[in-house]
């Protein structure tokens, strides 16, 4: 929620009941203590007269409040508003989380959003209580606190990894935000958990929190079914892949646990920590509000399994090119074609997986040598890669749905389904109905849903699409499972 639409009574009720569903959606600033907390903080509920509610941690910090070291408000799942809202403030927050300010400053952020720096600062200050520099500073403080408390990295390396320009800036920010030095912050965490952290050897293990419930079976199916050998793998409940990052590349391992996803990160450049975490959260839709979504879908009289997520992406160009490769063919066939492309043109990396997805420039130059199938489809994929490589087509989470769809539909070989699917996953749009998808239509038939009359499920029609997909795919899988059981018994 923005500074303009915070409802004091609603927020105070959430704080009084310690409702964790609101963690990340606003912060509670307590004037008598000078501390800000998440709504579910276990401390005694502050008096009404001492409380003010702010939309972001940055706004609280800018007003002189320090982060609570008991409830760690910066460690809450991110606000689902950055997905449900499509305004300038929400789009800016997505790019700030991706580290755009650290890489290009406020001019880079404003340019990506298509606004002047002055306009951008005015809107963010009004909506979120802080300008772009303060919002980026809060994000750096969160990254620093995470590394201080969960790794043995030297403080100088943490300052560099979190995006600070100097050790002094790092020390000053930590003291201002947490009211203690970085060393004290680490000592406090060590006393609470014991000195159990292994030495840092380049691989970081982090917990990525999310709001319950979570339909982990759906995400596990999605990741495993689309995994491209050589670049991705899914084994024993763990998803592993290599991905491009702003300063190089990373290899990540993801496994679901109770209330969080365990992430192992091997980074080529530690400056890519925050952007990599943001992209993984986006991939798994970890900042969604499943209770609100499920309530909205139940209002449409549909009995769905709780906690479904809409898979996002870790790389816009990869998402578009893989989607174009998979148009009008089955998922296994798409994986086969993509595997051939990755093995031929992918960039080799060391580790459990061998390749990064080929860059748009490489596909533009050599894609016609490797891609097979209809000549028109190959030409369309190569042309899209050329547009991405030249910068004529920009794919990032700060774009509006309307502008993104327009640019995608201008490409040869990209129709409404591809534009909708890419837009939904790239910018985490919650209200895209894949009404032309054959599997979705089959699921709608099974549920008795008229896809021409879905307004009652807005703004959650992306999640409706996932439920319909899941229903249809489950029915397809059931006969195969029944046929497989006798063969397995005979083999034993």
Coordinates of C-alpha atoms in Angstrom, one line a residue:
X1 CA 0.0 0.0 0.0
X2 CA 1.2 3.5 -0.7
X3 CA 1.5 6.5 1.7
X4 CA -1.7 7.8 0.3
X5 CA -3.9 4.8 1.0
X6 CA -2.7 3.3 4.3
X7 CA -5.8 2.5 6.5
X8 CA -4.7 3.1 10.1
X9 CA -7.4 0.9 11.6
X10 CA -6.8 -2.0 9.3
X11 CA -3.1 -1.9 9.9
X12 CA -3.5 -1.6 13.7
X13 CA -5.8 -4.6 13.7
X14 CA -3.1 -6.6 11.8
X15 CA -0.5 -5.6 14.3
X16 CA -2.7 -6.3 17.3
X17 CA -3.3 -9.8 16.0
X18 CA 0.3 -10.3 14.8
X19 CA -1.0 -11.2 11.4
X20 CA 1.9 -12.5 9.4
X21 CA 0.0 -12.2 6.1
X22 CA 0.7 -8.4 6.2
X23 CA 4.5 -8.8 6.7
X24 CA 6.2 -7.0 3.9
X25 CA 3.1 -4.9 3.0
X26 CA 3.8 -2.1 5.5
X27 CA 6.0 -1.5 8.5
X28 CA 5.0 -0.3 12.0
X29 CA 7.0 2.7 13.2
X30 CA 6.9 3.2 17.0
X31 CA 7.7 6.8 18.0
X32 CA 8.3 6.0 21.7
X33 CA 11.1 3.6 20.8
X34 CA 12.3 4.9 17.5
X35 CA 12.1 1.4 16.1
X36 CA 10.1 0.0 13.1
X37 CA 8.8 -3.6 13.0
X38 CA 7.0 -6.0 10.8
X39 CA 3.2 -6.4 11.6
X40 CA 3.8 -9.9 13.2
X41 CA 6.5 -8.7 15.6
X42 CA 6.1 -10.7 18.9
X43 CA 6.8 -7.6 21.0
X44 CA 4.0 -6.0 23.1
X45 CA 1.6 -4.2 20.8
X46 CA 2.4 -0.5 20.9
X47 CA -0.2 2.1 21.9
X48 CA -2.2 3.7 19.1
X49 CA -0.8 7.2 20.0
X50 CA 2.8 6.0 19.5
X51 CA 2.3 4.3 16.1
X52 CA 2.5 5.4 12.5
X53 CA 2.4 3.0 9.5
X54 CA 4.6 3.4 6.5
X55 CA 4.7 1.6 3.2
X56 CA 8.4 0.7 3.1
X57 CA 11.4 0.2 5.3
X58 CA 13.1 3.0 3.4
X59 CA 10.4 5.4 4.5
X60 CA 10.9 4.4 8.1
X61 CA 14.6 4.8 7.8
X62 CA 14.3 8.2 6.2
X63 CA 12.1 9.3 9.1
X64 CA 14.8 8.3 11.6
X65 CA 13.5 4.9 12.7
X66 CA 15.8 1.9 13.3
X67 CA 15.0 -1.7 12.3
X68 CA 13.9 -4.0 15.0
X69 CA 16.5 -6.7 15.6
X70 CA 14.0 -9.1 17.1
X71 CA 11.5 -9.4 14.2
X72 CA 13.9 -8.3 11.3
X73 CA 11.3 -6.4 9.2
X74 CA 13.7 -6.4 6.2
X75 CA 13.6 -10.3 6.2
X76 CA 9.9 -10.5 5.5
X77 CA 8.6 -11.7 2.1
X78 CA 8.4 -8.8 -0.3
X79 CA 5.2 -6.9 -0.8
X80 CA 2.7 -8.5 -3.2
X81 CA 1.7 -5.0 -4.2
X82 CA 4.7 -4.7 -6.6
X83 CA 3.0 -7.5 -8.6
X84 CA -0.7 -6.5 -8.3
X85 CA 0.1 -2.8 -9.0
X86 CA 1.3 -1.8 -12.4
X87 CA 2.0 1.9 -11.7
X88 CA 5.3 3.7 -11.8
X89 CA 6.1 3.1 -8.1
X90 CA 5.6 -0.7 -8.3
X91 CA 7.6 -1.0 -11.5
X92 CA 10.4 1.0 -10.0
X93 CA 10.5 -1.2 -6.9
X94 CA 11.0 -4.3 -9.1
X95 CA 14.0 -2.7 -10.8
X96 CA 15.5 -1.4 -7.5
X97 CA 15.3 -5.0 -6.2
X98 CA 17.2 -6.1 -9.3
X99 CA 20.0 -3.7 -8.5
X100 CA 19.4 -1.2 -11.3
X101 CA 20.4 1.8 -9.1
X102 CA 23.6 0.2 -8.0
X103 CA 24.6 -0.4 -11.7
X104 CA 23.2 2.7 -13.4
X105 CA 22.3 5.1 -10.6
X106 CA 19.0 7.1 -10.6
X107 CA 19.5 8.1 -14.3
X108 CA 19.6 4.4 -15.2
X109 CA 16.5 3.7 -13.3
X110 CA 14.6 6.7 -14.7
X111 CA 15.7 5.8 -18.2
X112 CA 14.5 2.2 -17.9
X113 CA 11.1 3.4 -16.8
X114 CA 10.9 6.2 -19.4
X115 CA 10.6 9.1 -16.9
X116 CA 12.8 12.0 -15.9
X117 CA 14.7 11.7 -12.7
X118 CA 12.7 14.6 -11.2
X119 CA 9.4 13.0 -12.0
X120 CA 10.5 9.6 -10.7
X121 CA 11.7 11.0 -7.4
X122 CA 8.5 13.0 -6.9
X123 CA 6.3 10.0 -7.5
X124 CA 8.3 7.6 -5.4
X125 CA 8.5 10.1 -2.5
X126 CA 4.7 10.6 -2.6
X127 CA 3.8 6.9 -3.0
X128 CA 6.4 5.1 -1.0
X129 CA 7.7 7.8 1.4
X130 CA 11.2 7.8 0.0
X131 CA 13.1 8.6 -3.2
X132 CA 15.0 6.1 -5.3
X133 CA 18.3 6.6 -3.5
X134 CA 16.7 5.9 -0.1
X135 CA 14.9 2.9 -1.4
X136 CA 18.1 1.5 -2.9
X137 CA 19.9 2.2 0.3
X138 CA 17.3 0.2 2.3
X139 CA 17.8 -2.7 -0.1
X140 CA 21.6 -2.6 0.4
X141 CA 21.1 -2.6 4.1
X142 CA 18.9 -5.7 3.9
X143 CA 21.5 -7.5 1.8
X144 CA 24.3 -6.5 4.2
X145 CA 22.4 -7.7 7.2
X146 CA 21.7 -11.0 5.5
X147 CA 25.3 -11.6 4.8
X148 CA 26.5 -10.4 8.1
X149 CA 24.3 -12.8 10.0
X150 CA 24.3 -15.8 7.8
X151 CA 27.9 -16.0 6.5
X152 CA 31.5 -15.7 7.7
X153 CA 32.4 -13.4 4.8
X154 CA 34.8 -10.6 5.8
X155 CA 33.1 -7.3 6.3
X156 CA 35.0 -5.7 3.4
X157 CA 33.6 -8.3 1.1
X158 CA 30.1 -7.9 2.4
X159 CA 30.2 -4.2 1.8
X160 CA 31.3 -4.8 -1.8
X161 CA 28.7 -7.6 -2.3
X162 CA 25.8 -5.4 -0.9
X163 CA 26.5 -2.6 -3.4
X164 CA 28.1 0.0 -1.1
X165 CA 30.7 2.4 -2.6
X166 CA 33.0 2.2 0.4
X167 CA 33.6 0.5 3.8
X168 CA 32.7 3.8 5.5
X169 CA 29.4 4.0 3.8
X170 CA 28.7 0.4 4.7
X171 CA 29.5 0.9 8.4
X172 CA 27.5 4.2 8.6
X173 CA 24.4 2.7 7.0
X174 CA 24.4 -0.4 9.2
X175 CA 24.8 1.7 12.3
X176 CA 22.0 4.0 11.2
X177 CA 19.6 1.3 10.2
X178 CA 20.2 -1.3 13.0
X179 CA 21.7 1.0 15.7
X180 CA 24.8 -1.3 16.1
X181 CA 28.0 -1.9 14.3
X182 CA 28.3 -4.7 11.7
X183 CA 30.5 -6.6 14.2
X184 CA 27.9 -6.4 16.9
X185 CA 25.2 -7.5 14.5
X186 CA 27.2 -10.6 13.7
X187 CA 28.0 -11.3 17.3
X188 CA 24.3 -11.1 18.3
X189 CA 23.3 -13.6 15.6
X190 CA 26.1 -15.9 16.7
X191 CA 25.0 -15.9 20.3
X192 CA 21.4 -16.8 19.2
X193 CA 22.3 -19.7 17.0
X194 CA 25.7 -20.8 18.2
X195 CA 28.8 -20.6 16.0
X196 CA 27.5 -23.2 13.5
X197 CA 28.2 -21.5 10.1
X198 CA 30.7 -23.3 7.9
X199 CA 33.4 -21.2 6.4
X200 CA 32.4 -19.3 3.2
X201 CA 33.9 -21.0 0.2
X202 CA 32.1 -19.1 -2.5
X203 CA 28.8 -20.9 -2.0
X204 CA 26.1 -19.1 0.0
X205 CA 23.1 -20.9 1.6
X206 CA 20.1 -18.6 2.2
X207 CA 16.5 -19.0 3.3
X208 CA 14.0 -17.3 1.0
X209 CA 10.8 -16.9 3.0
X210 CA 7.3 -17.0 1.5
X211 CA 3.7 -16.7 2.7
X212 CA 1.9 -20.0 3.4
X213 CA 0.1 -21.9 1.9
X214 CA 2.4 -23.0 -1.0
X215 CA 1.4 -25.5 -3.7
X216 CA 5.0 -26.8 -4.0
X217 CA 3.9 -29.8 -6.1
X218 CA 2.8 -27.4 -8.9
X219 CA 6.1 -25.5 -8.9
X220 CA 8.1 -28.7 -8.7
X221 CA 6.2 -30.1 -11.7
X222 CA 6.7 -26.9 -13.7
X223 CA 10.5 -26.7 -13.0
X224 CA 11.1 -30.4 -13.6
X225 CA 9.0 -30.6 -16.8
X226 CA 10.7 -27.6 -18.4
X227 CA 14.2 -28.4 -17.2
X228 CA 16.7 -28.3 -20.1
X229 CA 19.5 -30.9 -19.6
X230 CA 23.0 -29.2 -19.5
X231 CA 21.5 -25.9 -18.2
X232 CA 19.0 -27.1 -15.7
X233 CA 18.3 -30.3 -13.7
X234 CA 15.7 -31.4 -11.2
X235 CA 16.7 -34.3 -8.9
X236 CA 15.5 -35.5 -5.5
X237 CA 13.4 -32.4 -5.0
X238 CA 16.2 -29.9 -5.9
X239 CA 16.2 -27.6 -8.9
X240 CA 19.6 -26.6 -10.2
X241 CA 20.4 -24.2 -13.0
X242 CA 22.9 -21.7 -14.3
X243 CA 21.8 -18.2 -15.1
X244 CA 23.2 -14.9 -16.4
X245 CA 23.7 -12.1 -13.9
X246 CA 24.5 -8.4 -14.3
X247 CA 28.2 -9.0 -13.7
X248 CA 28.7 -12.6 -14.9
X249 CA 26.8 -15.7 -14.0
X250 CA 25.6 -17.8 -11.1
X251 CA 24.7 -21.4 -10.4
X252 CA 21.8 -21.9 -8.0
X253 CA 20.2 -24.8 -6.2
X254 CA 16.6 -24.5 -4.9
X255 CA 14.7 -26.9 -2.5
X256 CA 11.4 -26.3 -0.8
X257 CA 11.1 -26.5 3.0
X258 CA 8.5 -25.5 5.6
X259 CA 7.9 -21.8 5.2
X260 CA 11.0 -21.1 3.1
X261 CA 13.0 -22.1 0.0
X262 CA 16.6 -23.2 0.7
X263 CA 18.8 -21.5 -1.9
X264 CA 22.4 -22.4 -2.5
X265 CA 24.2 -19.7 -4.6
X266 CA 27.5 -20.0 -6.3
X267 CA 28.2 -16.5 -7.7
X268 CA 30.8 -15.5 -10.2
X269 CA 30.7 -11.9 -8.8
X270 CA 29.4 -11.2 -5.2
X271 CA 27.8 -8.0 -6.4
X272 CA 25.2 -10.1 -8.1
X273 CA 23.8 -11.5 -4.8
X274 CA 20.8 -9.2 -4.4
X275 CA 19.8 -9.3 -8.1
X276 CA 20.0 -13.1 -8.1
X277 CA 17.9 -13.4 -4.9
X278 CA 15.3 -11.1 -6.4
X279 CA 15.2 -13.1 -9.6
X280 CA 14.8 -16.4 -7.8
X281 CA 11.9 -14.9 -5.7
X282 CA 10.3 -13.8 -9.0
X283 CA 10.8 -17.2 -10.5
X284 CA 9.0 -19.0 -7.7
X285 CA 6.4 -16.1 -7.1
X286 CA 7.5 -16.1 -3.4
X287 CA 6.1 -12.6 -2.7
X288 CA 2.5 -13.6 -3.6
X289 CA -0.3 -13.3 -1.1
X290 CA -1.8 -16.8 -1.4
X291 CA -4.6 -16.3 1.2
X292 CA -5.9 -13.2 -0.7
X293 CA -5.6 -14.9 -4.0
X294 CA -7.4 -18.1 -2.8
X295 CA -10.2 -16.0 -1.3
X296 CA -10.6 -14.2 -4.6
X297 CA -10.8 -17.4 -6.6
X298 CA -13.2 -19.1 -4.1
X299 CA -15.5 -16.1 -4.6
X300 CA -15.8 -17.3 -8.1
X301 CA -17.3 -20.6 -6.9
X302 CA -14.3 -22.7 -8.0
X303 CA -12.7 -25.3 -5.7
X304 CA -9.0 -25.1 -6.3
X305 CA -6.1 -26.4 -4.3
X306 CA -4.6 -23.7 -2.1
X307 CA -1.4 -21.8 -2.6
X308 CA -0.8 -22.1 -6.3
X309 CA 1.9 -19.8 -7.8
X310 CA 2.5 -18.3 -11.2
X311 CA 6.1 -19.2 -12.2
X312 CA 8.1 -16.1 -13.2
X313 CA 11.5 -15.9 -14.9
X314 CA 15.2 -15.2 -14.2
X315 CA 16.0 -13.8 -17.7
X316 CA 13.7 -12.0 -20.0
X317 CA 15.4 -12.7 -23.3
X318 CA 15.7 -16.4 -22.4
X319 CA 12.0 -16.5 -21.5
X320 CA 11.0 -15.1 -24.9
X321 CA 13.3 -17.3 -27.0
X322 CA 12.4 -20.5 -25.2
X323 CA 8.7 -19.7 -25.5
X324 CA 9.1 -19.1 -29.3
X325 CA 11.0 -22.4 -29.6
X326 CA 8.1 -24.2 -27.8
X327 CA 5.2 -22.7 -29.8
X328 CA 2.7 -25.2 -31.1
X329 CA 4.8 -28.2 -29.9
X330 CA 4.7 -30.3 -26.7
X331 CA 6.7 -29.5 -23.6
X332 CA 9.0 -32.5 -24.1
X333 CA 9.6 -31.6 -27.8
X334 CA 10.4 -28.0 -26.7
X335 CA 12.9 -29.3 -24.2
X336 CA 14.6 -31.4 -26.9
X337 CA 14.9 -28.5 -29.3
X338 CA 16.2 -26.2 -26.5
X339 CA 18.7 -28.7 -25.3
X340 CA 20.1 -29.0 -28.8
X341 CA 20.5 -25.2 -28.9
X342 CA 22.1 -25.0 -25.5
X343 CA 24.6 -27.7 -26.2
X344 CA 25.6 -26.2 -29.5
X345 CA 25.6 -22.5 -28.6
X346 CA 25.5 -22.2 -24.8
X347 CA 28.3 -20.6 -22.9
X348 CA 30.2 -23.3 -20.9
X349 CA 30.4 -22.9 -17.1
X350 CA 31.9 -25.1 -14.4
X351 CA 29.7 -26.8 -11.8
X352 CA 26.8 -29.2 -11.6
X353 CA 25.4 -27.9 -14.9
X354 CA 27.5 -27.2 -17.9
X355 CA 26.0 -24.3 -19.8
X356 CA 24.3 -20.9 -19.7
X357 CA 21.5 -20.3 -22.2
X358 CA 23.0 -18.8 -25.4
X359 CA 23.0 -15.0 -25.5
X360 CA 20.7 -13.2 -28.0
X361 CA 23.8 -12.1 -29.9
X362 CA 24.9 -15.7 -30.3
X363 CA 21.5 -16.9 -31.4
X364 CA 21.2 -13.9 -33.8
X365 CA 24.5 -14.9 -35.4
X366 CA 24.3 -18.7 -35.4
X367 CA 20.8 -19.8 -34.5
X368 CA 20.0 -20.7 -38.1
X369 CA 22.8 -23.3 -38.0
X370 CA 21.2 -25.2 -35.0
X371 CA 17.5 -24.5 -34.9
X372 CA 15.4 -27.1 -36.7
X373 CA 11.7 -27.2 -37.7
X374 CA 9.7 -24.8 -40.0
X375 CA 11.9 -22.2 -41.7
X376 CA 9.5 -19.5 -40.8
X377 CA 9.7 -20.3 -37.1
X378 CA 13.5 -20.4 -37.2
X379 CA 13.6 -17.0 -39.0
X380 CA 11.3 -15.5 -36.4
X381 CA 13.4 -16.7 -33.5
X382 CA 16.6 -15.4 -35.0
X383 CA 14.9 -12.0 -35.8
X384 CA 13.7 -11.8 -32.1
X385 CA 17.3 -12.5 -31.0
X386 CA 18.5 -9.7 -33.3
X387 CA 16.0 -7.3 -31.8
X388 CA 17.2 -8.2 -28.3
X389 CA 20.9 -8.1 -29.1
X390 CA 20.6 -4.6 -30.7
X391 CA 18.5 -3.2 -27.9
X392 CA 15.5 -2.5 -30.1
X393 CA 13.5 -4.9 -27.8
X394 CA 13.8 -4.4 -24.0
X395 CA 12.6 -7.1 -21.7
X396 CA 12.7 -6.3 -18.0
X397 CA 10.3 -6.3 -15.1
X398 CA 9.9 -2.5 -15.1
X399 CA 7.8 -2.4 -18.3
X400 CA 4.1 -2.0 -18.5
X401 CA 2.0 -4.8 -19.7
X402 CA 0.5 -2.7 -22.5
X403 CA 3.9 -1.5 -23.9
X404 CA 5.4 -5.0 -23.5
X405 CA 2.6 -6.7 -25.4
X406 CA 2.7 -4.1 -28.1
X407 CA 6.4 -4.7 -28.7
X408 CA 6.1 -8.4 -28.6
X409 CA 3.2 -8.5 -31.0
X410 CA 5.2 -6.4 -33.5
X411 CA 7.6 -9.3 -33.9
X412 CA 7.1 -11.8 -36.7
X413 CA 6.0 -15.2 -35.3
X414 CA 4.7 -13.8 -32.0
X415 CA 0.9 -14.1 -31.6
X416 CA -1.4 -13.2 -28.7
X417 CA -0.7 -16.4 -26.7
X418 CA 3.1 -15.9 -26.7
X419 CA 2.7 -12.2 -25.9
X420 CA 0.4 -13.0 -23.0
X421 CA 2.5 -15.8 -21.6
X422 CA 5.8 -13.9 -21.8
X423 CA 4.2 -10.8 -20.3
X424 CA 2.6 -12.7 -17.5
X425 CA 5.8 -14.4 -16.4
X426 CA 8.2 -11.5 -17.1
X427 CA 6.4 -8.8 -15.1
X428 CA 4.5 -11.1 -12.7
X429 CA 1.1 -9.8 -13.9
X430 CA -1.6 -11.5 -11.8
X431 CA -4.5 -10.9 -14.2
X432 CA -3.5 -12.5 -17.5
X433 CA -6.0 -15.1 -18.7
X434 CA -4.4 -17.6 -21.2
X435 CA -7.8 -18.1 -22.8
X436 CA -6.4 -19.3 -26.1
X437 CA -4.3 -22.0 -24.6
X438 CA -5.6 -25.5 -25.4
X439 CA -4.7 -27.0 -22.1
X440 CA -6.3 -24.1 -20.2
X441 CA -9.4 -24.5 -22.3
X442 CA -9.5 -28.2 -21.5
X443 CA -9.2 -27.4 -17.8
X444 CA -12.0 -24.8 -18.0
X445 CA -14.3 -27.4 -19.6
X446 CA -13.6 -29.8 -16.7
X447 CA -14.4 -27.1 -14.1
X448 CA -17.4 -25.8 -16.1
X449 CA -15.9 -22.3 -16.5
X450 CA -16.8 -20.0 -19.4
X451 CA -13.6 -18.4 -20.5
X452 CA -15.6 -15.5 -22.1
X453 CA -17.0 -14.6 -18.7
X454 CA -14.1 -14.4 -16.1
X455 CA -14.4 -10.9 -14.8
X456 CA -15.5 -12.3 -11.4
X457 CA -11.9 -13.7 -10.9
X458 CA -10.1 -10.4 -11.7
X459 CA -7.4 -9.5 -10.7
X460 CA -6.3 -13.1 -10.2
X461 CA -6.8 -14.6 -13.7
X462 CA -3.1 -15.6 -14.1
X463 CA -3.6 -17.8 -11.1
X464 CA -6.9 -19.1 -12.6
X465 CA -4.9 -20.0 -15.7
X466 CA -2.5 -22.0 -13.5
X467 CA -5.3 -23.9 -11.8
X468 CA -6.9 -24.8 -15.1
X469 CA -3.6 -25.9 -16.5
X470 CA -2.9 -28.0 -13.4
X471 CA -6.4 -29.7 -13.6
X472 CA -6.0 -30.6 -17.3
X473 CA -2.4 -31.8 -16.9
X474 CA -3.4 -33.9 -13.9
X475 CA -6.1 -35.7 -15.9
X476 CA -3.6 -36.3 -18.7
X477 CA -1.1 -37.8 -16.2
X478 CA -3.6 -40.0 -14.4
X479 CA -4.1 -42.6 -17.2
X480 CA -0.4 -42.8 -17.8
X481 CA 0.2 -43.5 -14.2
X482 CA -2.4 -46.3 -14.1
X483 CA -0.9 -47.9 -17.2
X484 CA 2.6 -47.7 -15.7
X485 CA 1.8 -49.5 -12.4
X486 CA 1.3 -53.0 -13.8
X487 CA 4.5 -52.7 -15.8
X488 CA 6.4 -51.8 -12.7
X489 CA 4.9 -54.6 -10.7
X490 CA 5.8 -57.1 -13.5
X491 CA 9.4 -55.8 -13.6
X492 CA 9.8 -56.4 -9.9

